[in-house]
Coordinates of C-alpha atoms in Angstrom, one line a residue:
M1150 CA 108.0 82.4 77.9
F1151 CA 107.8 86.7 77.5
I1152 CA 106.4 89.2 79.4
S1153 CA 104.5 91.8 77.2
M1154 CA 104.7 94.8 78.7
R1155 CA 101.2 97.7 77.4
I1156 CA 101.6 101.0 77.5
A1157 CA 97.8 101.8 79.0
A1158 CA 96.0 104.8 76.6
S1159 CA 94.5 106.9 80.4
A1160 CA 97.9 109.2 82.1
P1161 CA 99.6 109.0 83.6
Q1162 CA 100.4 105.7 81.5
P1163 CA 101.7 102.4 83.4
L1164 CA 103.6 100.1 83.0
H1165 CA 101.0 96.9 82.8
V1166 CA 103.4 93.5 82.9
R1167 CA 101.7 90.4 81.8
C1168 CA 102.9 86.6 80.7
E1169 CA 102.7 85.1 77.5
P1170 CA 103.3 81.5 75.7
R1171 CA 106.5 81.4 74.2
G1172 CA 106.0 81.6 70.3
A1173 CA 103.3 84.2 71.0
R1174 CA 103.5 87.9 69.9
I1175 CA 105.2 90.0 71.2
S1176 CA 105.8 94.0 70.8
L1177 CA 108.8 95.5 70.6
L1178 CA 108.0 95.9 74.1
S1179 CA 109.2 93.1 75.3
V1180 CA 111.7 91.2 77.8
M1181 CA 112.2 87.5 78.7
C1182 CA 110.2 86.3 81.7
P1183 CA 111.2 85.3 84.3
S1184 CA 109.5 82.0 84.4
W1185 CA 111.7 81.6 81.5
P1186 CA 115.5 79.7 82.6
G1187 CA 116.9 82.2 80.3
G1188 CA 114.6 85.0 81.3
N1189 CA 117.7 86.5 82.7
E1190 CA 116.9 90.3 81.5
G1191 CA 113.5 90.2 82.1
D1192 CA 114.1 89.5 85.5
K1193 CA 116.2 93.1 85.7
H1194 CA 113.0 94.5 84.3
V1195 CA 111.1 92.6 87.2
A1196 CA 113.4 93.9 89.9
A1197 CA 113.6 97.7 88.7
L1198 CA 109.7 97.3 89.8
L1199 CA 110.6 95.8 94.1
P1200 CA 111.8 97.9 95.8
S1201 CA 111.4 102.0 95.3
P1202 CA 110.2 104.9 95.9
A1203 CA 107.0 103.4 92.8
V1204 CA 106.4 99.9 94.6
Q1205 CA 105.4 100.5 97.6
R1206 CA 101.5 99.4 99.2
V1207 CA 101.1 95.9 96.4
S1208 CA 97.3 94.3 96.5
V1209 CA 98.2 90.4 95.7
V1210 CA 95.1 88.9 93.8
G1211 CA 94.2 85.3 91.9
T1212 CA 91.5 82.3 92.7
S1213 CA 91.8 80.7 95.4
G1214 CA 94.6 77.9 96.3
A1215 CA 97.1 79.8 93.9
G1216 CA 98.9 81.1 96.7
K1217 CA 98.3 84.2 97.3
S1218 CA 99.1 84.0 101.0
T1219 CA 102.3 82.0 100.9
L1220 CA 103.3 85.3 98.0
A1221 CA 101.9 88.4 99.8
A1222 CA 104.3 87.6 103.4
A1223 CA 106.7 86.6 101.2
L1224 CA 106.8 89.7 99.0
A1225 CA 106.6 92.0 102.1
G1226 CA 109.4 90.2 104.3
V1227 CA 111.5 91.4 100.6
L1228 CA 109.9 94.6 100.9
G1229 CA 110.1 95.1 104.8
A1230 CA 105.6 96.4 104.4
D1231 CA 103.5 95.7 106.4
F1232 CA 101.5 92.6 106.0
L1233 CA 97.5 91.7 105.8
E1234 CA 95.3 88.7 104.9
L1235 CA 91.8 89.9 103.9
D1236 CA 91.1 86.7 105.3
S1237 CA 92.3 86.4 108.5
V1238 CA 89.7 89.9 109.3
H1239 CA 86.7 88.8 107.8
H1240 CA 86.5 85.8 109.1
Q1241 CA 85.3 86.2 112.4
A1242 CA 85.3 83.0 114.8
D1243 CA 82.5 79.9 113.6
W1244 CA 83.3 81.7 110.1
V1245 CA 81.1 84.2 110.7
P1246 CA 82.2 87.3 108.1
L1247 CA 82.0 90.6 109.8
P1248 CA 80.1 93.0 108.7
T1249 CA 81.0 94.6 105.7
D1250 CA 81.2 98.6 107.6
E1251 CA 83.4 97.3 110.1
F1252 CA 85.3 95.0 107.2
R1253 CA 86.6 98.3 105.4
R1254 CA 87.2 100.0 108.1
R1255 CA 90.3 97.5 109.4
V1256 CA 91.2 97.8 106.5
A1257 CA 90.8 101.6 105.3
S1258 CA 93.3 101.3 108.6
V1259 CA 96.1 99.8 106.9
V1260 CA 95.6 101.1 103.3
A1261 CA 95.9 104.3 105.0
G1262 CA 99.6 103.1 105.1
E1263 CA 102.9 103.8 103.1
R1264 CA 104.3 100.2 102.8
W1265 CA 102.2 97.4 102.4
V1266 CA 101.3 94.6 100.4
V1267 CA 97.8 93.1 101.6
D1268 CA 96.9 89.3 100.4
G1269 CA 92.9 88.8 99.0
N1270 CA 89.9 89.6 95.9
Y1271 CA 87.2 90.9 98.0
S1272 CA 85.6 92.9 95.9
K1273 CA 83.5 94.8 99.5
V1274 CA 87.2 96.8 100.0
R1275 CA 89.6 95.8 96.0
D1276 CA 87.8 99.6 95.9
L1277 CA 89.7 100.9 99.0
V1278 CA 92.9 98.2 98.9
W1279 CA 93.7 99.7 94.8
A1280 CA 92.8 103.2 95.0
R1281 CA 95.9 103.5 97.1
A1282 CA 98.5 100.3 95.1
D1283 CA 100.3 101.1 93.1
T1284 CA 101.0 97.0 91.3
V1285 CA 98.9 94.1 91.6
V1286 CA 100.7 91.0 91.4
W1287 CA 97.8 88.7 89.8
L1288 CA 98.4 85.1 90.6
D1289 CA 97.3 82.5 87.3
L1290 CA 97.7 79.7 87.6
P1291 CA 95.8 76.7 85.6
R1292 CA 92.8 74.9 86.6
R1293 CA 94.5 72.0 87.6
M1294 CA 97.0 72.9 89.5
V1295 CA 94.6 75.4 92.1
M1296 CA 92.7 72.7 91.8
R1297 CA 95.4 69.5 93.1
R1298 CA 96.9 72.6 95.8
V1299 CA 93.6 73.6 97.2
I1300 CA 92.1 70.1 98.1
W1301 CA 95.8 68.9 100.0
R1302 CA 95.9 71.7 101.2
S1303 CA 92.5 71.6 102.4
F1304 CA 93.5 67.7 103.7
R1305 CA 96.0 68.9 105.3
R1306 CA 94.6 72.0 107.7
A1307 CA 91.6 69.3 108.4
A1308 CA 93.6 66.5 108.5
G1309 CA 96.1 68.4 111.1
R1310 CA 92.9 70.3 112.8
V1311 CA 94.8 73.4 112.3
E1312 CA 93.6 76.8 113.4
L1313 CA 94.0 79.6 110.4
W1314 CA 92.7 82.6 111.8
N1315 CA 90.2 83.9 115.5
G1316 CA 90.1 79.6 116.2
N1317 CA 88.5 78.5 112.6
R1318 CA 89.0 75.6 111.3
E1319 CA 88.7 73.9 107.8
P1320 CA 85.5 71.3 107.9
W1321 CA 85.6 68.0 106.3
R1322 CA 82.9 69.3 104.3
N1323 CA 85.1 70.7 102.3
F1324 CA 85.4 67.5 100.1
F1325 CA 81.5 66.1 100.3
T1326 CA 80.0 69.6 98.8
L1327 CA 79.6 70.7 96.3
N1328 CA 78.2 73.7 97.0
K1329 CA 81.3 76.3 96.9
E1330 CA 80.0 79.2 99.5
E1331 CA 80.7 75.6 102.4
S1332 CA 83.4 74.0 100.2
V1333 CA 86.3 76.4 99.2
I1334 CA 87.6 73.2 96.7
S1335 CA 84.2 73.7 94.9
W1336 CA 85.2 77.4 94.9
A1337 CA 89.0 77.1 93.6
W1338 CA 87.0 74.6 90.8
Q1339 CA 83.5 76.7 89.8
T1340 CA 85.2 80.2 90.1
H1341 CA 88.5 80.5 88.2
A1342 CA 87.4 80.8 84.9
S1343 CA 84.6 84.2 86.1
I1344 CA 87.9 85.0 88.5
R1345 CA 90.2 85.6 85.4
A1346 CA 88.3 87.1 83.4
K1347 CA 87.3 89.6 86.1
F1348 CA 91.6 90.3 86.6
E1349 CA 91.8 90.4 82.4
A1350 CA 89.8 93.5 82.5
A1351 CA 90.8 94.9 85.2
M1352 CA 93.9 94.8 83.7
S1353 CA 91.9 96.7 80.9
D1354 CA 90.2 99.4 83.2
P1355 CA 91.3 102.7 82.5
A1356 CA 89.9 103.5 85.3
N1357 CA 93.2 101.3 87.3
G1358 CA 95.9 103.7 84.8
H1359 CA 97.4 104.3 88.2
L1360 CA 98.4 100.4 88.7
R1361 CA 100.7 98.2 87.6
F1362 CA 99.4 94.3 86.9
V1363 CA 102.0 91.7 87.7
R1364 CA 100.5 88.2 86.0
L1365 CA 101.9 85.2 86.8
T1366 CA 100.7 82.2 85.4
S1367 CA 103.0 79.2 86.9
P1368 CA 105.1 78.2 89.6
A1369 CA 108.3 78.6 88.1
A1370 CA 107.0 82.5 87.1
V1371 CA 106.6 83.3 90.7
R1372 CA 109.6 81.6 92.2
R1373 CA 111.9 83.8 89.7
F1374 CA 110.3 86.8 90.5
L1375 CA 110.5 87.3 94.0
R1376 CA 114.4 86.3 93.9
S1377 CA 113.7 89.1 91.7
A1378 CA 112.6 91.1 94.0
S1379 CA 115.1 89.9 96.9
S1380 CA 117.8 91.0 94.8
A1381 CA 116.3 94.0 94.1
S1382 CA 116.6 94.4 97.8
S1383 CA 119.8 93.6 98.9
A1384 CA 121.0 96.1 96.2
S1385 CA 119.0 98.9 97.0
S1386 CA 120.0 98.3 100.8
V1387 CA 123.4 97.9 99.6
S1388 CA 123.3 101.0 98.0
G1389 CA 121.1 103.5 100.8
V1390 CA 118.6 103.4 98.6
D1391 CA 115.2 102.8 100.6

């Protein structure tokens, strides 16, 4: 795997980072991706993005079941940033969605801060999050992998009666309906391609020229990314850089 760095046409010109298959044609502005065991030089480039004045506010996106919350919480810990899981705000008791105006108000109060990591894809607040973000981390795992994860997660939560947010628990009906509005499993299967297309378009949209995009396409890439972030954080602490 390689990370190819594309400089957007708009000013200021951000660094766009995305993973390309090994053997793919890449530009001279390419470094090894953290998902490749030999990618130590690439780790340096990724680590340079992390905790620094340039990376303070991060939006973590991706399809349901990809591991956004786990990654976002870990990254927030590394960066010493506030962490917000959008699902915890949107899903009120009995899975009733929070009214949009109130949802936007609560999210706006968080993203007004100087250092945070926000996890979630909600289009109704994306403009608020991305207007303040400096970096977007996109978990773009293969659909077969996402489905294994989301099915196991749903089973574990339903069988264990795990409380998620505001007293909500994942219902067994997730396994017995094809209605994506009622099942996170069906949602993950049916929306995977459209979510990928949406964020691919977002990466090339000049309106997002202020954002750095980090596209992680495998669990190995995620692990190496977090290790690079942790190493960068440790180095910053030692040097006194904040």
